[in-house]
PDB file of C-alpha atoms in Angstrom:
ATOM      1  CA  UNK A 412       7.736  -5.914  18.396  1.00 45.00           C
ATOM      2  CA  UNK A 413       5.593  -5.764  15.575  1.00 45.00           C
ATOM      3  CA  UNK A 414       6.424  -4.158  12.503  1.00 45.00           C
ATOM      4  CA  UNK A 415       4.284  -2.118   9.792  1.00 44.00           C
ATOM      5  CA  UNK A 416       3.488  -4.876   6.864  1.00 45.00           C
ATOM      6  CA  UNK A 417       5.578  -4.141   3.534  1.00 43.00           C
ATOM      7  CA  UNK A 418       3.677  -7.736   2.577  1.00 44.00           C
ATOM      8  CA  UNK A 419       0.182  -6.147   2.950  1.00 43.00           C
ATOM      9  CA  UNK A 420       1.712  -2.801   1.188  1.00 45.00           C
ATOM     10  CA  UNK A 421       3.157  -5.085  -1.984  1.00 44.00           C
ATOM     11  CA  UNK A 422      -0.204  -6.820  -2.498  1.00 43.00           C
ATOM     12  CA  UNK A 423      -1.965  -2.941  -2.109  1.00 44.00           C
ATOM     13  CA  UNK A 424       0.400  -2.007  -4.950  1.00 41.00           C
ATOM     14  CA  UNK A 425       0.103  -5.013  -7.229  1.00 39.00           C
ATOM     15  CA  UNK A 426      -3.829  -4.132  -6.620  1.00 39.00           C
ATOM     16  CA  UNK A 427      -3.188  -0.584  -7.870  1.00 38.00           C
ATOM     17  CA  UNK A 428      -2.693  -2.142 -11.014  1.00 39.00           C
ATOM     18  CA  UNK A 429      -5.261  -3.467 -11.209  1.00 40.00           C
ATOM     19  CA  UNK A 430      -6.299  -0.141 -12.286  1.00 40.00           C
ATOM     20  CA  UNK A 431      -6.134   1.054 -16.504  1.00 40.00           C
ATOM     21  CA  UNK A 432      -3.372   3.456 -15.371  1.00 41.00           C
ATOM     22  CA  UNK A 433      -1.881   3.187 -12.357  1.00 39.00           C
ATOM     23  CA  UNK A 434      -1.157   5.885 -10.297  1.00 40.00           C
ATOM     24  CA  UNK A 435       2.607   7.477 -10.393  1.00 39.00           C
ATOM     25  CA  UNK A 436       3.833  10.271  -8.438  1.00 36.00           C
ATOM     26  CA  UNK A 437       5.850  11.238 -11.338  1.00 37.00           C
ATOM     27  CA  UNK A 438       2.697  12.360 -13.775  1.00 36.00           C
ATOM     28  CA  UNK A 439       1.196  14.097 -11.098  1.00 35.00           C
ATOM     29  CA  UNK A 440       0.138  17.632 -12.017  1.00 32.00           C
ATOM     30  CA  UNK A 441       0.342  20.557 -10.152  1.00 31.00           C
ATOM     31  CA  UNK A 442      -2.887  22.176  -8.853  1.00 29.00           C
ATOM     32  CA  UNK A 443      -3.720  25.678 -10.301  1.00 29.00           C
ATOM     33  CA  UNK A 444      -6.147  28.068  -9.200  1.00 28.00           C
ATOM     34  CA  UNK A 445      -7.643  29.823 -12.068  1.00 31.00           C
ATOM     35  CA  UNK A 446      -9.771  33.372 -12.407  1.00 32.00           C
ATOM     36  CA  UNK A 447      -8.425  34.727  -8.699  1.00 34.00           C
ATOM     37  CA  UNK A 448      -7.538  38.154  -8.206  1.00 36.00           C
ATOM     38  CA  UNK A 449      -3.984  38.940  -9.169  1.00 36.00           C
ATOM     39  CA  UNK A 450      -3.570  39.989  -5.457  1.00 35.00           C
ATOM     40  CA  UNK A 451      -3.489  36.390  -4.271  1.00 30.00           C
ATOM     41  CA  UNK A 452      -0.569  35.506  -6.039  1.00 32.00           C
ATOM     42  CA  UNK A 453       0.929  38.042  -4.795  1.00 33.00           C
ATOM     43  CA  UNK A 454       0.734  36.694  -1.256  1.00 32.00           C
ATOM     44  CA  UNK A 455      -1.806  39.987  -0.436  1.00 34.00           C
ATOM     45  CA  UNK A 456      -5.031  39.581   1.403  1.00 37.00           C
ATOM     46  CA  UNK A 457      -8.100  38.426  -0.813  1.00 36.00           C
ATOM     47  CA  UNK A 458     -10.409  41.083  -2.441  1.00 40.00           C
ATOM     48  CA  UNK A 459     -13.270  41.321  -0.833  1.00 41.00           C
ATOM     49  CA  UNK A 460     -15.336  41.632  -4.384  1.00 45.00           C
ATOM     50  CA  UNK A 461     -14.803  37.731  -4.596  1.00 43.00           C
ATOM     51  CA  UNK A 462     -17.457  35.859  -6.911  1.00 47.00           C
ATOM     52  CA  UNK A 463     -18.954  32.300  -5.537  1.00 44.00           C
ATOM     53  CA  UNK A 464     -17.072  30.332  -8.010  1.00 44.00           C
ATOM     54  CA  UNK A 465     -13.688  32.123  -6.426  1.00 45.00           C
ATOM     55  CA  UNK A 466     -14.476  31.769  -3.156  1.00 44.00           C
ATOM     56  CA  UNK A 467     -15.195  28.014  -3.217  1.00 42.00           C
ATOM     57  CA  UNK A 468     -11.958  27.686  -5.473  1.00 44.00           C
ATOM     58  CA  UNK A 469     -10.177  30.006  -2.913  1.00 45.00           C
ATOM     59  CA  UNK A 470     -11.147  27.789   0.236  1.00 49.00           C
ATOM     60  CA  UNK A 471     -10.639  24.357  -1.470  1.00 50.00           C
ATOM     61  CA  UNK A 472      -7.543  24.739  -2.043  1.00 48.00           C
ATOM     62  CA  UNK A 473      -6.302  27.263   0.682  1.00 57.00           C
ATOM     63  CA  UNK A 474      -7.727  24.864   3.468  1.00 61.00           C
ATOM     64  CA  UNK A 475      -5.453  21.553   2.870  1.00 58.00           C
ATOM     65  CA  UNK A 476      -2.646  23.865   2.297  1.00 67.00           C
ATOM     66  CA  UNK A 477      -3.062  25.428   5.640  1.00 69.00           C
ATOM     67  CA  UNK A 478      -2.879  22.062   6.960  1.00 64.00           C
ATOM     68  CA  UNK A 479      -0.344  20.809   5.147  1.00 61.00           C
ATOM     69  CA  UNK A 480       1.643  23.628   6.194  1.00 68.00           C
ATOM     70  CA  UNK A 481       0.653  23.449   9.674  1.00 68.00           C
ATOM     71  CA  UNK A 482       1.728  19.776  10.001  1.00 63.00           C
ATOM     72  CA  UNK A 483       5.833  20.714   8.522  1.00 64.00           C
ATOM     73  CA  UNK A 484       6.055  23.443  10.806  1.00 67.00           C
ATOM     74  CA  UNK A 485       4.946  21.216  13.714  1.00 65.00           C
ATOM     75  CA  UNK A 486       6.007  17.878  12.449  1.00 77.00           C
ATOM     76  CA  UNK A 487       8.957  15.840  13.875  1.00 86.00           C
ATOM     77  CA  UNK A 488      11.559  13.515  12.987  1.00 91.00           C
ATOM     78  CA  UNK A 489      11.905  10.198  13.811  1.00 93.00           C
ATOM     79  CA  UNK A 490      14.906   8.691  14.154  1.00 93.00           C
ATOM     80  CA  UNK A 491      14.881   4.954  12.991  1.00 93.00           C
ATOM     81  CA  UNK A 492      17.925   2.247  13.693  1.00 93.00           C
ATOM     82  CA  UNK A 493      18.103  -0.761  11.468  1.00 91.00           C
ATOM     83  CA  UNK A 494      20.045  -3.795  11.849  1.00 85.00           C
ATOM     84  CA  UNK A 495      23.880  -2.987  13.268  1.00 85.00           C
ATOM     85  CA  UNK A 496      23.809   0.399  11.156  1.00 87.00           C
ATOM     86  CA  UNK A 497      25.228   3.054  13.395  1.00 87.00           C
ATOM     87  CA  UNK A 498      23.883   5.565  11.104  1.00 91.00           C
ATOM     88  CA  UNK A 499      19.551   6.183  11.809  1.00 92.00           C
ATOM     89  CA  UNK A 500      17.665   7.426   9.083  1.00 93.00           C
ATOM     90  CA  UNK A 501      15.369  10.432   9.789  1.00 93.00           C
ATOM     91  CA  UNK A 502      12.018  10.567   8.797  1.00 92.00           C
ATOM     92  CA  UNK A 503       8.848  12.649   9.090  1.00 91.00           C
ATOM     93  CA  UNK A 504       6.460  11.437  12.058  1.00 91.00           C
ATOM     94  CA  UNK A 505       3.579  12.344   9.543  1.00 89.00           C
ATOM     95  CA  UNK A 506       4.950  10.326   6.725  1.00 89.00           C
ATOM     96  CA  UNK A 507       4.859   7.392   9.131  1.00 89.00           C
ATOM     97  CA  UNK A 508       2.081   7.094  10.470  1.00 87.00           C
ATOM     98  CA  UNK A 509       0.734   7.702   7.249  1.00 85.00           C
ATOM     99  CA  UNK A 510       2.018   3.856   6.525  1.00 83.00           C
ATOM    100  CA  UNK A 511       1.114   2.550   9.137  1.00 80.00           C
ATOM    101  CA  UNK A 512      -0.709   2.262  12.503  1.00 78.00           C
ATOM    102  CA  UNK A 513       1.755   1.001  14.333  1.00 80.00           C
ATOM    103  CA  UNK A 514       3.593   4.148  14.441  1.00 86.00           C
ATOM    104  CA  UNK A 515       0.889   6.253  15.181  1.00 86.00           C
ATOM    105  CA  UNK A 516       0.836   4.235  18.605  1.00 82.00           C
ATOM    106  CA  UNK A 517       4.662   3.584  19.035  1.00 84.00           C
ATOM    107  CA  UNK A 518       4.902   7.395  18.829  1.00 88.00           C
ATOM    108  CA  UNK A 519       2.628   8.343  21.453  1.00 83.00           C
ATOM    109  CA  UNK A 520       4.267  10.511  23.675  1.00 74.00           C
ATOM    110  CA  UNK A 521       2.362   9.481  27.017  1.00 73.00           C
ATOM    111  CA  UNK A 522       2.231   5.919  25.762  1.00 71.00           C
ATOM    112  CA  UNK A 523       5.894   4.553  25.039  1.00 75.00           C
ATOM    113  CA  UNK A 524       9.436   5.884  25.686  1.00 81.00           C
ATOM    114  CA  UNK A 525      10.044   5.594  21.829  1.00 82.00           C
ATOM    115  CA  UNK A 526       7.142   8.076  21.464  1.00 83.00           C
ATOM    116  CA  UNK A 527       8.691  10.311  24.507  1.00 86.00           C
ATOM    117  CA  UNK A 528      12.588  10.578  22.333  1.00 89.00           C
ATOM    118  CA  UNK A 529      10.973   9.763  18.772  1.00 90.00           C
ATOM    119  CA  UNK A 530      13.469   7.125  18.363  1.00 92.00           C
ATOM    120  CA  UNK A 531      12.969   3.919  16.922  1.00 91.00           C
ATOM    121  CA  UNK A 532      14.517   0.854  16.776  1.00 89.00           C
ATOM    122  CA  UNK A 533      14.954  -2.672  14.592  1.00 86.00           C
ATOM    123  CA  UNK A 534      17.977  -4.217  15.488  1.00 82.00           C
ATOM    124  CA  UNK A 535      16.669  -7.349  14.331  1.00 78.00           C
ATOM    125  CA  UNK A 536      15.538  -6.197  10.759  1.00 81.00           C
ATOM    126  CA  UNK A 537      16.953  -6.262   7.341  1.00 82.00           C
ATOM    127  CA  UNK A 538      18.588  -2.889   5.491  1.00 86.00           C
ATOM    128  CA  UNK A 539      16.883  -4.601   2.744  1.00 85.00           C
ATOM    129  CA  UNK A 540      13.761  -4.762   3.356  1.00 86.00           C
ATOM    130  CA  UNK A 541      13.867  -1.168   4.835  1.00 89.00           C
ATOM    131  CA  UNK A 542      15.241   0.036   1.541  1.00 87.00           C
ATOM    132  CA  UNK A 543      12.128  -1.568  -0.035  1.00 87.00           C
ATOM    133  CA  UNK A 544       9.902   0.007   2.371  1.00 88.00           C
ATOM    134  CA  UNK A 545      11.298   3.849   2.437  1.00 89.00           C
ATOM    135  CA  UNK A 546      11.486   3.668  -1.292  1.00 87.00           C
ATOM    136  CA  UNK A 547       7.903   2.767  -1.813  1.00 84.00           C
ATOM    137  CA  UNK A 548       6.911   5.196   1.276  1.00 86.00           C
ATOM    138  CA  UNK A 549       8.429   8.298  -0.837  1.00 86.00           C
ATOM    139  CA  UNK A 550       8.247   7.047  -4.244  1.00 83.00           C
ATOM    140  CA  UNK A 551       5.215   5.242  -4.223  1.00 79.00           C
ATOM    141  CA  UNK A 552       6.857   2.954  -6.720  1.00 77.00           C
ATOM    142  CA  UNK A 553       8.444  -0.700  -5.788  1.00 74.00           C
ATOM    143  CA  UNK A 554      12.164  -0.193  -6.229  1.00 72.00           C
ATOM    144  CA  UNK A 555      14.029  -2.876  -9.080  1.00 69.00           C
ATOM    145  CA  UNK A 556      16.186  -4.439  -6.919  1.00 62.00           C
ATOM    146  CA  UNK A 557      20.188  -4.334  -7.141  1.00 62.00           C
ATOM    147  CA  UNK A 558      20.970  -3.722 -11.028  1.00 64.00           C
ATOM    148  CA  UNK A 559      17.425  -4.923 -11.724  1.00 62.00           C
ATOM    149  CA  UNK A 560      16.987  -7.722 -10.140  1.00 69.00           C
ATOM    150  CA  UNK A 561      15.750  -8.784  -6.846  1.00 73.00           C
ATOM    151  CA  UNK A 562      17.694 -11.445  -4.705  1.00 76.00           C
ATOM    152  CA  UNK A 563      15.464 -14.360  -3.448  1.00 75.00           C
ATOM    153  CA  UNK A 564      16.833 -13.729   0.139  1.00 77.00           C
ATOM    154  CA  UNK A 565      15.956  -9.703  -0.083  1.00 80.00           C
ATOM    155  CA  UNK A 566      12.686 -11.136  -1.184  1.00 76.00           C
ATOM    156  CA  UNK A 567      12.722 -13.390   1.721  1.00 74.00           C
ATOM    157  CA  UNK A 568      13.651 -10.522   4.461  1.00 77.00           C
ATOM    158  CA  UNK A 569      10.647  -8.626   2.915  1.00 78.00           C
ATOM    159  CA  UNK A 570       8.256 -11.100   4.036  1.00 72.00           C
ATOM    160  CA  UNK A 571       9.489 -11.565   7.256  1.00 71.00           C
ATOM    161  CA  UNK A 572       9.767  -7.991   7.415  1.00 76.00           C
ATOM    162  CA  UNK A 573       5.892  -7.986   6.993  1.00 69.00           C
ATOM    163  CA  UNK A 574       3.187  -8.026   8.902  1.00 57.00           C
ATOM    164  CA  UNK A 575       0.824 -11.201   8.335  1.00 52.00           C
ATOM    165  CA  UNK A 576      -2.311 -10.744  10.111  1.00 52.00           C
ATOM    166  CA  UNK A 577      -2.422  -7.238   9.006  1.00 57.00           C
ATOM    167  CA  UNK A 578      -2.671  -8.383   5.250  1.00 69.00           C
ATOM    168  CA  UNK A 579      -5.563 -10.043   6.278  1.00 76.00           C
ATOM    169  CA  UNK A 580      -7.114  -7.009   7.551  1.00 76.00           C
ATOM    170  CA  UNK A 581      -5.700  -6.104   3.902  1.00 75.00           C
ATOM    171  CA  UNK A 582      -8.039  -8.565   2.223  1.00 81.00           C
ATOM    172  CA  UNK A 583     -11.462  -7.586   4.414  1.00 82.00           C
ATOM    173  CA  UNK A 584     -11.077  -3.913   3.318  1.00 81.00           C
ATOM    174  CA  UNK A 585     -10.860  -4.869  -0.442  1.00 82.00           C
ATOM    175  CA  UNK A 586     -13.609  -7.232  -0.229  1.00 85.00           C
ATOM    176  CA  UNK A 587     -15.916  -5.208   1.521  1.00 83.00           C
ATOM    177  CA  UNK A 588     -15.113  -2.094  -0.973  1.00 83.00           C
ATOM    178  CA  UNK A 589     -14.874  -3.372  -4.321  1.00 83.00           C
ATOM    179  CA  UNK A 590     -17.570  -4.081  -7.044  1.00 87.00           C
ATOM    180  CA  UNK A 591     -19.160  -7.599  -6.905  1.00 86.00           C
ATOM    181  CA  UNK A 592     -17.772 -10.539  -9.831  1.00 82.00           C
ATOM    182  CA  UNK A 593     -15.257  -7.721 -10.421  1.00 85.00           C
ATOM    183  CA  UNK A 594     -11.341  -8.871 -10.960  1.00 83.00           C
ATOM    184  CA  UNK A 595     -10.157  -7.218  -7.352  1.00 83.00           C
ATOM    185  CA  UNK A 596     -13.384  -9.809  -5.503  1.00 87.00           C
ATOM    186  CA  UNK A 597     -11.892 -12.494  -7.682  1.00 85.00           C
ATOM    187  CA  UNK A 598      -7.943 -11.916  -6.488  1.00 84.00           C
ATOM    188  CA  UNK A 599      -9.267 -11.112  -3.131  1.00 85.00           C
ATOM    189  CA  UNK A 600     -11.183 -14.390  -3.077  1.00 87.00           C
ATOM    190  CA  UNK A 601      -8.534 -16.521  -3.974  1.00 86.00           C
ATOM    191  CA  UNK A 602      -6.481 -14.599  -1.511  1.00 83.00           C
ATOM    192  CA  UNK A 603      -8.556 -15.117   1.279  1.00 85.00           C
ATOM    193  CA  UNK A 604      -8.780 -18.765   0.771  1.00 86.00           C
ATOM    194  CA  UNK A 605      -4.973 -18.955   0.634  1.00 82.00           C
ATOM    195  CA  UNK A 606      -4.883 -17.515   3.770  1.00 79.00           C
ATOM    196  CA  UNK A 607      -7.476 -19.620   5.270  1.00 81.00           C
ATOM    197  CA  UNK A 608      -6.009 -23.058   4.391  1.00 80.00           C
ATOM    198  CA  UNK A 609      -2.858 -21.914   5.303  1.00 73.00           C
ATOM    199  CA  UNK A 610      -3.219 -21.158   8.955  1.00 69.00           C
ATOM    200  CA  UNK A 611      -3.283 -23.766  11.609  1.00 65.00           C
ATOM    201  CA  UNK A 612      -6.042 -25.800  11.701  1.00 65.00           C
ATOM    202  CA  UNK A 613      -7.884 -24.419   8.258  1.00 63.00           C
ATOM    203  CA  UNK A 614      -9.840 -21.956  10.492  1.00 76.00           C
ATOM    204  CA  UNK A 615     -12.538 -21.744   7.838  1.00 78.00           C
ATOM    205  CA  UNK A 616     -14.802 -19.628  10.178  1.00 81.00           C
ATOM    206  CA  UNK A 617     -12.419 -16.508   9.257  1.00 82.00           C
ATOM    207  CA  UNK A 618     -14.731 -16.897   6.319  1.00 82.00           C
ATOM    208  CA  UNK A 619     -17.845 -15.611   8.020  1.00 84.00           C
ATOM    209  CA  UNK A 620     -16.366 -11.882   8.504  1.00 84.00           C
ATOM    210  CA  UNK A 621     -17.707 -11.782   4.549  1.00 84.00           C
ATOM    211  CA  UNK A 622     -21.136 -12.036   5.521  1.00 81.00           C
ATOM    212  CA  UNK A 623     -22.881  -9.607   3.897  1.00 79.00           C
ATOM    213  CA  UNK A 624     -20.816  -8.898   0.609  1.00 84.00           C
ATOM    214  CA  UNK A 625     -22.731  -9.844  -2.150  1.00 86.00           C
ATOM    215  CA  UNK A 626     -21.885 -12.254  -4.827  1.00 85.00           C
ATOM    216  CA  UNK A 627     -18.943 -13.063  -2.962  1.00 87.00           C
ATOM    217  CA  UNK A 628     -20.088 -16.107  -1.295  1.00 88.00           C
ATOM    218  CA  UNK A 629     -19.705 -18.263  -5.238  1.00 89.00           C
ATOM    219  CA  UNK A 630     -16.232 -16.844  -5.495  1.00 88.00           C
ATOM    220  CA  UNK A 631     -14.794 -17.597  -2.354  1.00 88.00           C
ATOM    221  CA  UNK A 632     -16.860 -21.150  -3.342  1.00 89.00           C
ATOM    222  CA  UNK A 633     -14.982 -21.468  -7.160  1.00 88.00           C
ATOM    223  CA  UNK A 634     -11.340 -20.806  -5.269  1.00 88.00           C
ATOM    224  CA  UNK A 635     -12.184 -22.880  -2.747  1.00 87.00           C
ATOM    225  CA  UNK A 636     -12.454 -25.883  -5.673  1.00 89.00           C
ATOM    226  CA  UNK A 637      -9.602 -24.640  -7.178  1.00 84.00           C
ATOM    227  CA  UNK A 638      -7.364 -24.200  -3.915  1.00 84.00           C
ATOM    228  CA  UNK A 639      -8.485 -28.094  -3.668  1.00 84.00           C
ATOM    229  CA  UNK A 640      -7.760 -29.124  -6.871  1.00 82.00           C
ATOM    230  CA  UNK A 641      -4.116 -27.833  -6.409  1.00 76.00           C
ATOM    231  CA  UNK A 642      -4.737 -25.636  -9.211  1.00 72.00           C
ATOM    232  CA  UNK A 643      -1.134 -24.157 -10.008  1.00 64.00           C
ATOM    233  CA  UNK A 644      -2.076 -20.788 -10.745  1.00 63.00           C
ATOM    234  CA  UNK A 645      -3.328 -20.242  -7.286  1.00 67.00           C
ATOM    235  CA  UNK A 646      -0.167 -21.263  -5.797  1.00 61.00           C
ATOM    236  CA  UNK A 647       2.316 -19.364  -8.420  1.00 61.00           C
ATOM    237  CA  UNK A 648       0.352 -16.440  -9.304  1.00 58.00           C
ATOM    238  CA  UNK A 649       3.044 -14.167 -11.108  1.00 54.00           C
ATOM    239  CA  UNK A 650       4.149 -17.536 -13.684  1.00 54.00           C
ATOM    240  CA  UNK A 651       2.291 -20.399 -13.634  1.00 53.00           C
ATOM    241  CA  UNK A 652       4.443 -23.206 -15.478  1.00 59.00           C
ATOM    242  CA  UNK A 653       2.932 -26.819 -16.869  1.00 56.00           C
ATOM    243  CA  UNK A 654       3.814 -28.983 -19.643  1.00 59.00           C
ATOM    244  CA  UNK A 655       2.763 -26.258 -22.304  1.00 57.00           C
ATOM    245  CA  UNK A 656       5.556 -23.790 -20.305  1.00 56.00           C
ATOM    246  CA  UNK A 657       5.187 -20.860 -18.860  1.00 55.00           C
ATOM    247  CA  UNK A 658       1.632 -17.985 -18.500  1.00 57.00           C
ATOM    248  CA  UNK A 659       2.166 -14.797 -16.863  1.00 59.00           C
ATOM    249  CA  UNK A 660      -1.726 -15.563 -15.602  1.00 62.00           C
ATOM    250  CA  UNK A 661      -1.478 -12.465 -12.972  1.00 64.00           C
ATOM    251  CA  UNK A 662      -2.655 -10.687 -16.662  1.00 67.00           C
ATOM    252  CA  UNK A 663      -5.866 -12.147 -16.348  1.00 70.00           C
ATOM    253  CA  UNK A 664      -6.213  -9.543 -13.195  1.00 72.00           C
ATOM    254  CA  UNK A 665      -5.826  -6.882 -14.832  1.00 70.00           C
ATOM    255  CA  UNK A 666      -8.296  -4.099 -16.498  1.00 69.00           C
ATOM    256  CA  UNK A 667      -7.083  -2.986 -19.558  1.00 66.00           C
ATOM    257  CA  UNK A 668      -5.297  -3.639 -22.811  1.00 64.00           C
ATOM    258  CA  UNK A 669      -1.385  -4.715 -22.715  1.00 56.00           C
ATOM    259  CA  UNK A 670       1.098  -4.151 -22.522  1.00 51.00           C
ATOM    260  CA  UNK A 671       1.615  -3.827 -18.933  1.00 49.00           C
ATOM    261  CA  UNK A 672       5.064  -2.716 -18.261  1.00 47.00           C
ATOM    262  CA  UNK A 673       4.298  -1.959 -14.717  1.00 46.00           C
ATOM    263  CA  UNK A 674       4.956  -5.685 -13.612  1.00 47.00           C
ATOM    264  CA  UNK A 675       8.603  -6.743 -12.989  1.00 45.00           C
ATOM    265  CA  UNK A 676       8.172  -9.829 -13.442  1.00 46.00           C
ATOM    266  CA  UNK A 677       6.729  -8.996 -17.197  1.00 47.00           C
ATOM    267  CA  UNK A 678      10.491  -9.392 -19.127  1.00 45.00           C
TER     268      UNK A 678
END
């Protein structure tokens, strides 16, 4: 049974920083409406002496939060079994199919028996790498990893955990969507030729589903040479080490000035 890709979701959040400031749930600010009738906050029904500029701020707000509130009150959990753990772990249908497409059509209440008792379950998974995956699901941050540190074979069960072929679907979207000779094409470039040369037989036609991006023909050419050469960087992105030591050369994808204390690998 397939599984959601945490791979596909590590590379999307290595990509966010890719980004001057990253994204965080924890600076996110809390959305005010301004110059409204003291009646609204008072849960009371709107004036009807409204001006244009409160009526648009009245609807674009009121209308996702009608939704949002629509979708807890008829929302349900899923119950999810890992491993040998006896204990499931409950969690929103909403939040997952918000991850993931696979649960949108594992949940399907006509379609599977798992969608008909919204239970779900991975007896052949890691804890682990479900630890990695709900914290990044409700934190939108990439957890450090028992007292800081992350175990090769948690790192392992992670990528098994993943999803391959959907991180190729991964790499299409960000191709397709970002600027050309910008520093996500180049890291999507090299990407895509890693991917390429690494699946049986070197099916270099996967290539052609890039027709039509432009400028991106020359990079996927330049990694291509390098991916040949057995540049080192290619193969060990976060530390490249030679004779001169070690160069955290995942910088040179990154906008901005440093430092960048994002990375966890940055120590």
């Amino acid at each position: 049974m397939a599984v959601p890709s945490l791979e596909s979701r590590c590379l999307c959040a290595f990509l966010l920083l890719l980004q001057p400031n990253p994204p965080s749930m924890a600076r996110a600010k809390p959305l005010f409406i301004t110059n409204i009738d003291p009646a609204l906050a008072a849960c009371r029904p709107l004036p009807t002496q409204l001006t244009h500029q409160e009526h648009y701020m009245a609807s674009d707000v009121e209308q996702p939060a009608k939704g949002l509130l629509q979708s807890l009150k008829s929302d349900r959990l899923v119950k999810i079994y890992v491993g040998d753990e006896a204990q499931p772990y409950f969690v929103q249908q909403l939040v997952l199919e918000e991850q993931s497409s696979y649960f949108t059509k594992a949940l399907q209440a006509n379609a599977f028996s798992e969608g008909q008792t919204a239970c779900l379950r991975f007896l052949d998974d890691s804890a682990v790498a479900w630890t990695y995956f709900f914290h990044w699901t409700f934190r939108s941050l990439l957890t450090d990893g028992e007292d800081g540190n992350y175990k090769e074979e948690d790192l392992i069960q992670c990528w098994i955990f993943g999803d391959k072929p959907a991180t190729w679907e991964c790499l299409k979207h960000g191709v397709l969507n970002s600027p050309p000779a910008s520093k996500l094409r180049q890291l999507m470039a090299e990407e895509a030729v890693k991917y390429v040369m690494r699946t049986p037989a070197n099916r270099m036609s996967m290539l052609d589903q890039f027709d039509g991006a432009a400028g991106f023909t020359s990079q996927l050419f330049q990694a291509l040479t390098s991916y040949n050469e057995g540049a080192p960087w290619l193969h060990g992105r976060l530390t490249a080490c030679g004779s001169d030591g070690c160069t955290k050369v995942w910088r040179d994808y990154i906008k901005g000035e440093p430092p960048y204390k994002h990375w966890v690998y940055d120590k």
